[in-house]
Amino acid sequence: MDYGEENMKRALIYASVASMIQQFNMDNIRLLIDSGYQVDVACNMKEGSTISAEKVQAMEMQLQKMGCRVCHIPIPRRITDLRGIIQSFTMTRKLLNSENYDLIHCHSPIGGMVCRLANRCSHSYKNTKMVYTAHGFHFYKGAPRKNWILFYPMERFCGRFTDTLITINKEDYALAKQKFHLKKNGKIEYVPGIGIDLKCITAMPEIKDELRKDLHISKGDIILLSVGELNDNKNHVVVIEAMSHLSSNIHYVICGQGPNKDKLEVLAENLKLKRQLHLLGYCDNVPSIVKSCDLFVFPSKREGLSVALMEAMACGKAVACSKIRGNTDLIDEKGGALFDPENSDSCMRAIKDLLNRDLTEMGKYNRKKVEGFSREKVEDCMRKIYCE
């Protein structure tokens, strides 16, 4: 395959796993191609992705049709995997030395660290512009101390090898502006998330009757919906515990899969909520399902700026969500209620309060507010960053 002429500008999009390319970077790749760049993509194509192997393969074929070369680099998921980090560092440095990129845009804490350190040790360091997007620092107000010990020094040190640091929520932006020092003339930018496709979400049909029939939920019952992996961070436990103090006609539906499936089912059974918990697994029609619920609930312990939450707002839903960084950028009392993610009583009160309010008007407010986080807004920001 012809990967472009020799005199073309060259860019590399670098992420930890394939799902970060598919979910967060396809628009960035198109922007770079439209700006005259030959684009390569590097990530772990074999492990760690939150999308299926079939979707990873389809994404790779799509990238190749766009003229992109895809490189597999086995970036580890754990910062304590020193052998994996050294291996990925060595492979990345070899790639950078052979390709001499004009621009690199890297993502994720470990992937961002490996890429920036490898670039610092490459032959083309002085001629390469390094962009790094932090999709939510692992250190934040209320984060575990170990996160500050492990990730804060790493991010601050790697900032010295960064031309542009992109943050996607206001707390991270303020912290980076105060604490980080970038390369000479480097900039810290705020970009409102990754951009959501409002037109596509609006066009998705509602499937309320079909959903209720499939899940055996009566017409008068209330559907709470959440979207996210079944893991500790997404914190579905707190909602299930809260439901034990709410009406028996309330159902909790979750779109997502993950290691905590059995744990959640056992908890629901112990609390006599088995018939009210519905785990749908992976869904490819999430907006349609969101449009068919009564209230969106988002109990995460840590987020950067959640796509799932923004999509729920775009679907015109009121939201009960955890009072954490990122969520507070999106939800206020006009569009929902915030609760303590460690306190099931706080969660219960938030849900109960919202079910006594005008959910339709709150949903309209959220639909209007999320326009500031649209794909068009984010593309404008990224176009300016790449041009600079």
mmCIF file of C-alpha atoms in Angstrom:
data_model
loop_
_atom_site.group_PDB
_atom_site.id
_atom_site.type_symbol
_atom_site.label_atom_id
_atom_site.label_comp_id
_atom_site.label_asym_id
_atom_site.label_seq_id
_atom_site.Cartn_x
_atom_site.Cartn_y
_atom_site.Cartn_z
ATOM 1 C CA MET A 1 0.000 0.000 0.000
ATOM 2 C CA ASP A 2 1.177 3.532 -0.783
ATOM 3 C CA TYR A 3 1.421 5.416 2.489
ATOM 4 C CA GLY A 4 1.996 8.865 1.016
ATOM 5 C CA GLU A 5 4.709 10.908 -0.601
ATOM 6 C CA GLU A 6 8.034 11.488 1.099
ATOM 7 C CA ASN A 7 7.569 15.260 1.345
ATOM 8 C CA MET A 8 4.256 15.010 3.253
ATOM 9 C CA LYS A 9 4.117 16.065 6.886
ATOM 10 C CA ARG A 10 3.964 13.020 9.124
ATOM 11 C CA ALA A 11 1.925 12.509 12.281
ATOM 12 C CA LEU A 12 1.531 9.704 14.796
ATOM 13 C CA ILE A 13 -1.558 9.056 16.919
ATOM 14 C CA TYR A 14 -0.440 6.987 19.924
ATOM 15 C CA ALA A 15 -2.715 5.405 22.540
ATOM 16 C CA SER A 16 -2.683 2.538 25.004
ATOM 17 C CA VAL A 17 -5.391 0.373 23.400
ATOM 18 C CA ALA A 18 -7.385 0.154 20.170
ATOM 19 C CA SER A 19 -10.604 1.357 21.787
ATOM 20 C CA MET A 20 -8.945 4.716 22.561
ATOM 21 C CA ILE A 21 -8.322 5.131 18.845
ATOM 22 C CA GLN A 22 -11.849 4.082 17.868
ATOM 23 C CA GLN A 23 -13.674 6.078 20.549
ATOM 24 C CA PHE A 24 -11.512 9.186 20.895
ATOM 25 C CA ASN A 25 -9.306 9.689 17.844
ATOM 26 C CA MET A 26 -10.988 8.953 14.530
ATOM 27 C CA ASP A 27 -11.978 12.619 14.186
ATOM 28 C CA ASN A 28 -8.430 13.713 15.072
ATOM 29 C CA ILE A 29 -7.045 11.407 12.385
ATOM 30 C CA ARG A 30 -9.417 12.867 9.780
ATOM 31 C CA LEU A 31 -8.460 16.406 10.803
ATOM 32 C CA LEU A 32 -4.758 15.637 10.378
ATOM 33 C CA ILE A 33 -5.305 13.970 7.008
ATOM 34 C CA ASP A 34 -7.345 16.984 5.852
ATOM 35 C CA SER A 35 -4.469 19.205 7.019
ATOM 36 C CA GLY A 36 -2.042 17.392 4.719
ATOM 37 C CA TYR A 37 -0.505 14.866 7.119
ATOM 38 C CA GLN A 38 0.367 11.250 6.502
ATOM 39 C CA VAL A 39 -0.957 9.635 9.700
ATOM 40 C CA ASP A 40 0.282 6.506 11.462
ATOM 41 C CA VAL A 41 -1.472 4.900 14.430
ATOM 42 C CA ALA A 42 0.238 2.991 17.262
ATOM 43 C CA CYS A 43 -1.441 1.175 20.152
ATOM 44 C CA ASN A 44 -1.947 -2.235 21.708
ATOM 45 C CA MET A 45 -4.070 -3.883 19.018
ATOM 46 C CA LYS A 46 -4.352 -7.254 20.771
ATOM 47 C CA GLU A 47 -5.156 -6.726 24.456
ATOM 48 C CA GLY A 48 -6.965 -4.422 26.865
ATOM 49 C CA SER A 49 -9.511 -2.927 24.486
ATOM 50 C CA THR A 50 -13.073 -2.311 25.644
ATOM 51 C CA ILE A 51 -14.393 -3.119 22.151
ATOM 52 C CA SER A 52 -14.601 -6.574 20.603
ATOM 53 C CA ALA A 53 -11.848 -8.156 18.527
ATOM 54 C CA GLU A 54 -14.138 -7.917 15.489
ATOM 55 C CA LYS A 55 -14.537 -4.157 15.981
ATOM 56 C CA VAL A 56 -10.767 -3.763 16.426
ATOM 57 C CA GLN A 57 -10.225 -5.576 13.131
ATOM 58 C CA ALA A 58 -12.875 -3.450 11.402
ATOM 59 C CA MET A 59 -11.237 -0.275 12.760
ATOM 60 C CA GLU A 60 -7.835 -1.377 11.450
ATOM 61 C CA MET A 61 -9.296 -1.981 7.991
ATOM 62 C CA GLN A 62 -10.975 1.428 8.070
ATOM 63 C CA LEU A 63 -7.692 3.111 9.011
ATOM 64 C CA GLN A 64 -5.880 1.365 6.189
ATOM 65 C CA LYS A 65 -8.520 2.558 3.724
ATOM 66 C CA MET A 66 -7.874 6.089 4.995
ATOM 67 C CA GLY A 67 -4.192 5.603 4.165
ATOM 68 C CA CYS A 68 -2.997 5.088 7.742
ATOM 69 C CA ARG A 69 -0.371 2.584 8.786
ATOM 70 C CA VAL A 70 -1.200 0.734 12.024
ATOM 71 C CA CYS A 71 1.558 -0.397 14.393
ATOM 72 C CA HIS A 72 1.037 -2.836 17.272
ATOM 73 C CA ILE A 73 2.884 -1.818 20.433
ATOM 74 C CA PRO A 74 1.969 -3.877 23.536
ATOM 75 C CA ILE A 75 1.543 -0.995 25.983
ATOM 76 C CA PRO A 76 0.749 -2.397 29.463
ATOM 77 C CA ARG A 77 -2.292 -1.325 31.482
ATOM 78 C CA ARG A 78 -0.520 -1.308 34.876
ATOM 79 C CA ILE A 79 2.175 1.192 35.852
ATOM 80 C CA THR A 80 3.856 -1.527 37.943
ATOM 81 C CA ASP A 81 4.466 -3.694 34.843
ATOM 82 C CA LEU A 82 8.069 -2.547 34.411
ATOM 83 C CA ARG A 83 8.991 -5.277 31.935
ATOM 84 C CA GLY A 84 6.037 -4.330 29.722
ATOM 85 C CA ILE A 85 6.858 -0.617 29.972
ATOM 86 C CA ILE A 86 10.501 -1.212 28.974
ATOM 87 C CA GLN A 87 9.414 -3.363 26.030
ATOM 88 C CA SER A 88 6.924 -0.789 24.756
ATOM 89 C CA PHE A 89 9.451 2.044 25.308
ATOM 90 C CA THR A 90 12.052 0.197 23.202
ATOM 91 C CA MET A 91 9.591 -0.503 20.390
ATOM 92 C CA THR A 92 8.282 3.086 20.442
ATOM 93 C CA ARG A 93 11.746 4.641 20.318
ATOM 94 C CA LYS A 94 12.645 2.389 17.374
ATOM 95 C CA LEU A 95 9.478 3.511 15.560
ATOM 96 C CA LEU A 96 10.153 7.208 16.217
ATOM 97 C CA ASN A 97 13.793 6.946 15.110
ATOM 98 C CA SER A 98 12.788 5.301 11.823
ATOM 99 C CA GLU A 99 9.869 7.580 10.929
ATOM 100 C CA ASN A 100 10.877 11.115 12.044
ATOM 101 C CA TYR A 101 7.372 12.396 12.769
ATOM 102 C CA ASP A 102 6.590 16.111 12.597
ATOM 103 C CA LEU A 103 3.772 15.768 15.136
ATOM 104 C CA ILE A 104 2.836 13.161 17.749
ATOM 105 C CA HIS A 105 -0.463 13.125 19.643
ATOM 106 C CA CYS A 106 -0.454 10.652 22.531
ATOM 107 C CA HIS A 107 -3.106 9.546 25.027
ATOM 108 C CA SER A 108 -3.549 7.708 28.370
ATOM 109 C CA PRO A 109 -1.250 7.930 31.422
ATOM 110 C CA ILE A 110 1.030 4.977 30.669
ATOM 111 C CA GLY A 111 0.919 5.340 26.899
ATOM 112 C CA GLY A 112 1.536 9.076 27.228
ATOM 113 C CA MET A 113 4.502 8.476 29.521
ATOM 114 C CA VAL A 114 6.073 5.814 27.285
ATOM 115 C CA CYS A 115 5.605 7.867 24.124
ATOM 116 C CA ARG A 116 6.948 11.118 25.549
ATOM 117 C CA LEU A 117 9.992 9.472 27.126
ATOM 118 C CA ALA A 118 10.720 7.512 23.942
ATOM 119 C CA ASN A 119 10.429 10.710 21.907
ATOM 120 C CA ARG A 120 12.796 12.501 24.302
ATOM 121 C CA CYS A 121 15.349 9.740 23.635
ATOM 122 C CA SER A 122 14.812 9.689 19.850
ATOM 123 C CA HIS A 123 16.916 11.342 17.154
ATOM 124 C CA SER A 124 14.072 13.634 16.043
ATOM 125 C CA TYR A 125 13.097 15.055 19.461
ATOM 126 C CA LYS A 126 13.923 18.671 18.602
ATOM 127 C CA ASN A 127 11.963 18.558 15.351
ATOM 128 C CA THR A 128 8.829 16.845 16.669
ATOM 129 C CA LYS A 129 5.860 18.624 18.242
ATOM 130 C CA MET A 130 4.379 16.584 21.090
ATOM 131 C CA VAL A 131 0.685 16.853 21.975
ATOM 132 C CA TYR A 132 -0.682 14.926 24.966
ATOM 133 C CA THR A 133 -4.346 14.605 25.937
ATOM 134 C CA ALA A 134 -5.044 13.800 29.587
ATOM 135 C CA HIS A 135 -8.436 12.057 29.642
ATOM 136 C CA GLY A 136 -8.668 12.714 33.383
ATOM 137 C CA PHE A 137 -5.597 12.723 35.622
ATOM 138 C CA HIS A 138 -5.483 9.777 38.028
ATOM 139 C CA PHE A 139 -4.706 12.315 40.776
ATOM 140 C CA TYR A 140 -7.568 14.644 41.687
ATOM 141 C CA LYS A 141 -9.368 16.000 44.717
ATOM 142 C CA GLY A 142 -10.225 12.996 46.859
ATOM 143 C CA ALA A 143 -8.081 10.513 44.890
ATOM 144 C CA PRO A 144 -6.243 7.753 46.796
ATOM 145 C CA ARG A 145 -2.822 8.793 48.053
ATOM 146 C CA LYS A 146 -1.133 6.084 45.970
ATOM 147 C CA ASN A 147 -2.457 7.788 42.819
ATOM 148 C CA TRP A 148 -0.715 11.008 43.806
ATOM 149 C CA ILE A 149 2.477 9.129 44.666
ATOM 150 C CA LEU A 150 2.568 7.144 41.400
ATOM 151 C CA PHE A 151 0.993 9.337 38.739
ATOM 152 C CA TYR A 152 1.512 12.962 39.799
ATOM 153 C CA PRO A 153 5.364 12.929 39.613
ATOM 154 C CA MET A 154 5.197 10.975 36.344
ATOM 155 C CA GLU A 155 2.811 13.415 34.644
ATOM 156 C CA ARG A 156 4.666 16.460 35.940
ATOM 157 C CA PHE A 157 8.043 15.118 34.756
ATOM 158 C CA CYS A 158 6.736 14.147 31.311
ATOM 159 C CA GLY A 159 5.178 17.586 30.981
ATOM 160 C CA ARG A 160 8.702 18.931 30.400
ATOM 161 C CA PHE A 161 8.768 17.040 27.084
ATOM 162 C CA THR A 162 5.335 18.234 25.952
ATOM 163 C CA ASP A 163 4.517 21.105 23.582
ATOM 164 C CA THR A 164 0.759 21.063 24.151
ATOM 165 C CA LEU A 165 -1.038 19.481 27.101
ATOM 166 C CA ILE A 166 -4.778 19.098 26.518
ATOM 167 C CA THR A 167 -7.100 18.749 29.518
ATOM 168 C CA ILE A 168 -10.795 17.927 29.161
ATOM 169 C CA ASN A 169 -12.210 19.164 32.468
ATOM 170 C CA LYS A 170 -11.808 22.338 34.480
ATOM 171 C CA GLU A 171 -10.231 20.784 37.584
ATOM 172 C CA ASP A 172 -7.406 19.178 35.577
ATOM 173 C CA TYR A 173 -6.887 22.395 33.610
ATOM 174 C CA ALA A 174 -6.519 24.480 36.770
ATOM 175 C CA LEU A 175 -4.121 21.984 38.356
ATOM 176 C CA ALA A 176 -1.960 21.717 35.232
ATOM 177 C CA LYS A 177 -1.784 25.508 34.852
ATOM 178 C CA GLN A 178 -0.651 25.816 38.454
ATOM 179 C CA LYS A 179 1.765 22.888 38.784
ATOM 180 C CA PHE A 180 3.106 21.818 35.373
ATOM 181 C CA HIS A 181 5.987 23.226 33.315
ATOM 182 C CA LEU A 182 6.037 22.309 29.623
ATOM 183 C CA LYS A 183 8.671 22.680 26.914
ATOM 184 C CA LYS A 184 9.686 26.202 25.991
ATOM 185 C CA ASN A 185 6.651 28.012 24.529
ATOM 186 C CA GLY A 186 4.473 25.047 25.490
ATOM 187 C CA LYS A 187 0.743 25.532 26.091
ATOM 188 C CA ILE A 188 -1.854 24.004 28.395
ATOM 189 C CA GLU A 189 -5.224 23.902 26.657
ATOM 190 C CA TYR A 190 -8.786 23.172 27.751
ATOM 191 C CA VAL A 191 -10.865 21.249 25.199
ATOM 192 C CA PRO A 192 -14.470 20.332 26.135
ATOM 193 C CA GLY A 193 -14.121 16.556 25.904
ATOM 194 C CA ILE A 194 -13.787 14.510 22.740
ATOM 195 C CA GLY A 195 -16.901 15.873 21.062
ATOM 196 C CA ILE A 196 -20.211 14.074 20.710
ATOM 197 C CA ASP A 197 -22.228 13.690 17.520
ATOM 198 C CA LEU A 198 -25.472 15.445 18.412
ATOM 199 C CA LYS A 199 -27.030 14.854 14.983
ATOM 200 C CA CYS A 200 -26.416 11.113 15.148
ATOM 201 C CA ILE A 201 -27.782 10.842 18.689
ATOM 202 C CA THR A 202 -30.863 12.893 17.804
ATOM 203 C CA ALA A 203 -31.586 10.604 14.848
ATOM 204 C CA MET A 204 -31.549 7.418 16.960
ATOM 205 C CA PRO A 205 -35.093 6.121 17.599
ATOM 206 C CA GLU A 206 -36.664 5.555 21.000
ATOM 207 C CA ILE A 207 -37.459 1.879 21.810
ATOM 208 C CA LYS A 208 -39.362 2.284 25.079
ATOM 209 C CA ASP A 209 -42.100 -0.277 24.421
ATOM 210 C CA GLU A 210 -39.674 -2.837 23.001
ATOM 211 C CA LEU A 211 -37.267 -2.402 25.932
ATOM 212 C CA ARG A 212 -39.980 -2.819 28.554
ATOM 213 C CA LYS A 213 -41.336 -5.902 26.799
ATOM 214 C CA ASP A 214 -37.897 -7.538 26.526
ATOM 215 C CA LEU A 215 -37.091 -6.876 30.203
ATOM 216 C CA HIS A 216 -40.602 -7.646 31.490
ATOM 217 C CA ILE A 217 -40.953 -4.169 32.993
ATOM 218 C CA SER A 218 -44.517 -2.914 33.460
ATOM 219 C CA LYS A 219 -45.638 0.276 31.746
ATOM 220 C CA GLY A 220 -46.019 2.210 35.009
ATOM 221 C CA ASP A 221 -42.664 1.163 36.460
ATOM 222 C CA ILE A 222 -39.628 3.491 36.500
ATOM 223 C CA ILE A 223 -36.413 2.709 34.608
ATOM 224 C CA LEU A 224 -33.094 4.003 35.918
ATOM 225 C CA LEU A 225 -30.339 3.534 33.349
ATOM 226 C CA SER A 226 -26.561 3.596 33.555
ATOM 227 C CA VAL A 227 -23.880 3.026 30.915
ATOM 228 C CA GLY A 228 -20.435 1.757 31.849
ATOM 229 C CA GLU A 229 -18.237 -1.223 32.544
ATOM 230 C CA LEU A 230 -19.175 -3.504 35.425
ATOM 231 C CA ASN A 231 -16.141 -2.620 37.531
ATOM 232 C CA ASP A 232 -15.299 -0.973 40.844
ATOM 233 C CA ASN A 233 -14.778 2.504 39.401
ATOM 234 C CA LYS A 234 -18.164 2.645 37.662
ATOM 235 C CA ASN A 235 -19.577 1.959 41.126
ATOM 236 C CA HIS A 236 -22.944 0.379 40.254
ATOM 237 C CA VAL A 237 -22.983 -1.081 43.777
ATOM 238 C CA VAL A 238 -24.016 2.242 45.322
ATOM 239 C CA VAL A 239 -27.139 2.453 43.114
ATOM 240 C CA ILE A 240 -28.206 -1.106 43.899
ATOM 241 C CA GLU A 241 -27.789 -0.406 47.620
ATOM 242 C CA ALA A 242 -29.802 2.806 47.232
ATOM 243 C CA MET A 243 -32.617 0.901 45.502
ATOM 244 C CA SER A 244 -33.178 -1.200 48.613
ATOM 245 C CA HIS A 245 -34.642 1.975 50.170
ATOM 246 C CA LEU A 246 -36.712 2.973 47.137
ATOM 247 C CA SER A 247 -40.010 1.785 45.699
ATOM 248 C CA SER A 248 -40.213 -1.770 44.348
ATOM 249 C CA ASN A 249 -41.468 -0.439 40.994
ATOM 250 C CA ILE A 250 -38.009 1.027 40.200
ATOM 251 C CA HIS A 251 -35.701 -0.951 37.902
ATOM 252 C CA TYR A 252 -31.967 -0.462 37.333
ATOM 253 C CA VAL A 253 -30.778 -1.222 33.787
ATOM 254 C CA ILE A 254 -27.056 -1.219 32.942
ATOM 255 C CA CYS A 255 -25.471 -1.235 29.476
ATOM 256 C CA GLY A 256 -21.997 -2.677 29.872
ATOM 257 C CA GLN A 257 -19.937 -5.724 30.656
ATOM 258 C CA GLY A 258 -17.074 -6.394 33.034
ATOM 259 C CA PRO A 259 -15.598 -8.405 35.914
ATOM 260 C CA ASN A 260 -18.184 -7.380 38.543
ATOM 261 C CA LYS A 261 -21.189 -8.993 36.848
ATOM 262 C CA ASP A 262 -21.503 -11.859 39.342
ATOM 263 C CA LYS A 263 -20.835 -9.535 42.279
ATOM 264 C CA LEU A 264 -23.667 -7.206 41.274
ATOM 265 C CA GLU A 265 -26.094 -10.060 40.713
ATOM 266 C CA VAL A 266 -25.300 -11.569 44.138
ATOM 267 C CA LEU A 267 -25.759 -8.172 45.819
ATOM 268 C CA ALA A 268 -29.140 -7.684 44.109
ATOM 269 C CA GLU A 269 -30.264 -11.148 45.151
ATOM 270 C CA ASN A 270 -29.200 -10.573 48.775
ATOM 271 C CA LEU A 271 -31.136 -7.294 48.833
ATOM 272 C CA LYS A 272 -34.165 -8.978 47.212
ATOM 273 C CA LEU A 273 -33.770 -6.832 44.092
ATOM 274 C CA LYS A 274 -33.023 -9.581 41.596
ATOM 275 C CA ARG A 275 -36.031 -8.868 39.361
ATOM 276 C CA GLN A 276 -35.230 -5.113 39.406
ATOM 277 C CA LEU A 277 -31.639 -5.411 38.123
ATOM 278 C CA HIS A 278 -31.115 -5.850 34.381
ATOM 279 C CA LEU A 279 -27.575 -6.303 33.011
ATOM 280 C CA LEU A 280 -27.709 -5.923 29.238
ATOM 281 C CA GLY A 281 -24.020 -6.477 28.475
ATOM 282 C CA TYR A 282 -22.466 -4.760 25.464
ATOM 283 C CA CYS A 283 -25.030 -2.731 23.462
ATOM 284 C CA ASP A 284 -24.536 -1.098 20.066
ATOM 285 C CA ASN A 285 -27.724 1.009 20.306
ATOM 286 C CA VAL A 286 -27.046 2.822 23.585
ATOM 287 C CA PRO A 287 -28.674 6.173 22.643
ATOM 288 C CA SER A 288 -31.935 4.392 21.790
ATOM 289 C CA ILE A 289 -31.883 2.657 25.167
ATOM 290 C CA VAL A 290 -31.056 5.909 26.970
ATOM 291 C CA LYS A 291 -33.975 7.655 25.273
ATOM 292 C CA SER A 292 -36.246 4.896 26.586
ATOM 293 C CA CYS A 293 -35.400 5.303 30.290
ATOM 294 C CA ASP A 294 -36.952 7.654 32.840
ATOM 295 C CA LEU A 295 -33.770 8.819 34.586
ATOM 296 C CA PHE A 296 -30.058 8.447 33.812
ATOM 297 C CA VAL A 297 -27.877 7.499 36.787
ATOM 298 C CA PHE A 298 -24.083 7.789 36.693
ATOM 299 C CA PRO A 299 -22.328 6.770 39.948
ATOM 300 C CA SER A 300 -18.628 6.651 38.902
ATOM 301 C CA LYS A 301 -15.855 7.301 41.408
ATOM 302 C CA ARG A 302 -13.499 8.766 38.783
ATOM 303 C CA GLU A 303 -14.078 10.310 35.345
ATOM 304 C CA GLY A 304 -12.322 12.730 33.041
ATOM 305 C CA LEU A 305 -15.317 13.993 31.100
ATOM 306 C CA SER A 306 -17.700 11.131 30.476
ATOM 307 C CA VAL A 307 -18.961 10.482 26.952
ATOM 308 C CA ALA A 308 -21.782 8.348 28.354
ATOM 309 C CA LEU A 309 -22.961 11.223 30.525
ATOM 310 C CA MET A 310 -22.805 13.725 27.660
ATOM 311 C CA GLU A 311 -24.726 11.350 25.410
ATOM 312 C CA ALA A 312 -27.427 11.002 28.086
ATOM 313 C CA MET A 313 -27.706 14.787 28.178
ATOM 314 C CA ALA A 314 -27.945 14.833 24.375
ATOM 315 C CA CYS A 315 -30.782 12.312 24.644
ATOM 316 C CA GLY A 316 -32.651 14.860 26.771
ATOM 317 C CA LYS A 317 -32.423 13.037 30.087
ATOM 318 C CA ALA A 318 -32.263 14.369 33.624
ATOM 319 C CA VAL A 319 -29.285 12.933 35.500
ATOM 320 C CA ALA A 320 -28.426 11.746 38.988
ATOM 321 C CA CYS A 321 -24.636 11.477 39.116
ATOM 322 C CA SER A 322 -21.698 11.344 41.487
ATOM 323 C CA LYS A 323 -20.260 14.647 42.641
ATOM 324 C CA ILE A 324 -16.818 14.234 41.087
ATOM 325 C CA ARG A 325 -14.483 16.033 38.715
ATOM 326 C CA GLY A 326 -15.862 16.123 35.180
ATOM 327 C CA ASN A 327 -19.440 15.373 36.217
ATOM 328 C CA THR A 328 -19.607 18.774 37.933
ATOM 329 C CA ASP A 329 -18.607 20.410 34.615
ATOM 330 C CA LEU A 330 -21.742 18.939 33.059
ATOM 331 C CA ILE A 331 -24.527 18.600 35.628
ATOM 332 C CA ASP A 332 -26.000 21.275 37.879
ATOM 333 C CA GLU A 333 -29.287 21.514 39.800
ATOM 334 C CA LYS A 334 -31.181 22.635 36.692
ATOM 335 C CA GLY A 335 -30.374 19.378 34.936
ATOM 336 C CA GLY A 336 -30.079 16.867 37.749
ATOM 337 C CA ALA A 337 -28.705 16.088 41.182
ATOM 338 C CA LEU A 338 -25.237 15.243 42.499
ATOM 339 C CA PHE A 339 -24.516 12.685 45.211
ATOM 340 C CA ASP A 340 -21.614 11.269 47.216
ATOM 341 C CA PRO A 341 -20.408 8.162 45.311
ATOM 342 C CA GLU A 342 -19.401 6.491 48.581
ATOM 343 C CA ASN A 343 -22.813 6.944 50.229
ATOM 344 C CA SER A 344 -25.870 4.945 49.158
ATOM 345 C CA ASP A 345 -28.184 7.180 51.241
ATOM 346 C CA SER A 346 -26.931 10.219 49.320
ATOM 347 C CA CYS A 347 -27.575 8.380 46.056
ATOM 348 C CA MET A 348 -31.046 7.346 47.208
ATOM 349 C CA ARG A 349 -31.960 10.924 48.163
ATOM 350 C CA ALA A 350 -30.789 12.257 44.798
ATOM 351 C CA ILE A 351 -32.883 9.734 42.868
ATOM 352 C CA LYS A 352 -35.915 10.262 45.084
ATOM 353 C CA ASP A 353 -35.647 14.035 44.723
ATOM 354 C CA LEU A 354 -35.440 13.897 40.931
ATOM 355 C CA LEU A 355 -38.397 11.537 40.582
ATOM 356 C CA ASN A 356 -40.504 14.237 42.262
ATOM 357 C CA ARG A 357 -39.386 16.940 39.816
ATOM 358 C CA ASP A 358 -40.113 17.765 36.170
ATOM 359 C CA LEU A 359 -37.727 15.385 34.394
ATOM 360 C CA THR A 360 -38.793 16.581 30.951
ATOM 361 C CA GLU A 361 -37.792 20.208 31.561
ATOM 362 C CA MET A 362 -34.503 19.145 33.160
ATOM 363 C CA GLY A 363 -33.796 16.973 30.124
ATOM 364 C CA LYS A 364 -34.412 19.914 27.783
ATOM 365 C CA TYR A 365 -31.961 22.001 29.817
ATOM 366 C CA ASN A 366 -29.291 19.295 29.548
ATOM 367 C CA ARG A 367 -29.875 18.925 25.808
ATOM 368 C CA LYS A 368 -29.197 22.637 25.339
ATOM 369 C CA LYS A 369 -26.198 22.702 27.666
ATOM 370 C CA VAL A 370 -24.396 19.800 25.996
ATOM 371 C CA GLU A 371 -24.271 21.694 22.694
ATOM 372 C CA GLY A 372 -21.125 23.311 24.096
ATOM 373 C CA PHE A 373 -19.472 19.870 24.041
ATOM 374 C CA SER A 374 -20.399 18.931 20.475
ATOM 375 C CA ARG A 375 -18.136 17.360 17.870
ATOM 376 C CA GLU A 376 -18.080 20.647 15.950
ATOM 377 C CA LYS A 377 -16.906 22.623 19.004
ATOM 378 C CA VAL A 378 -14.135 20.124 19.766
ATOM 379 C CA GLU A 379 -13.050 19.903 16.118
ATOM 380 C CA ASP A 380 -12.637 23.683 16.038
ATOM 381 C CA CYS A 381 -10.411 23.499 19.135
ATOM 382 C CA MET A 382 -8.318 20.621 17.782
ATOM 383 C CA ARG A 383 -7.946 22.230 14.360
ATOM 384 C CA LYS A 384 -6.473 25.332 15.994
ATOM 385 C CA ILE A 385 -4.109 23.258 18.147
ATOM 386 C CA TYR A 386 -2.856 21.222 15.178
ATOM 387 C CA CYS A 387 -2.450 24.334 13.026
ATOM 388 C CA GLU A 388 -0.400 26.052 15.706
#
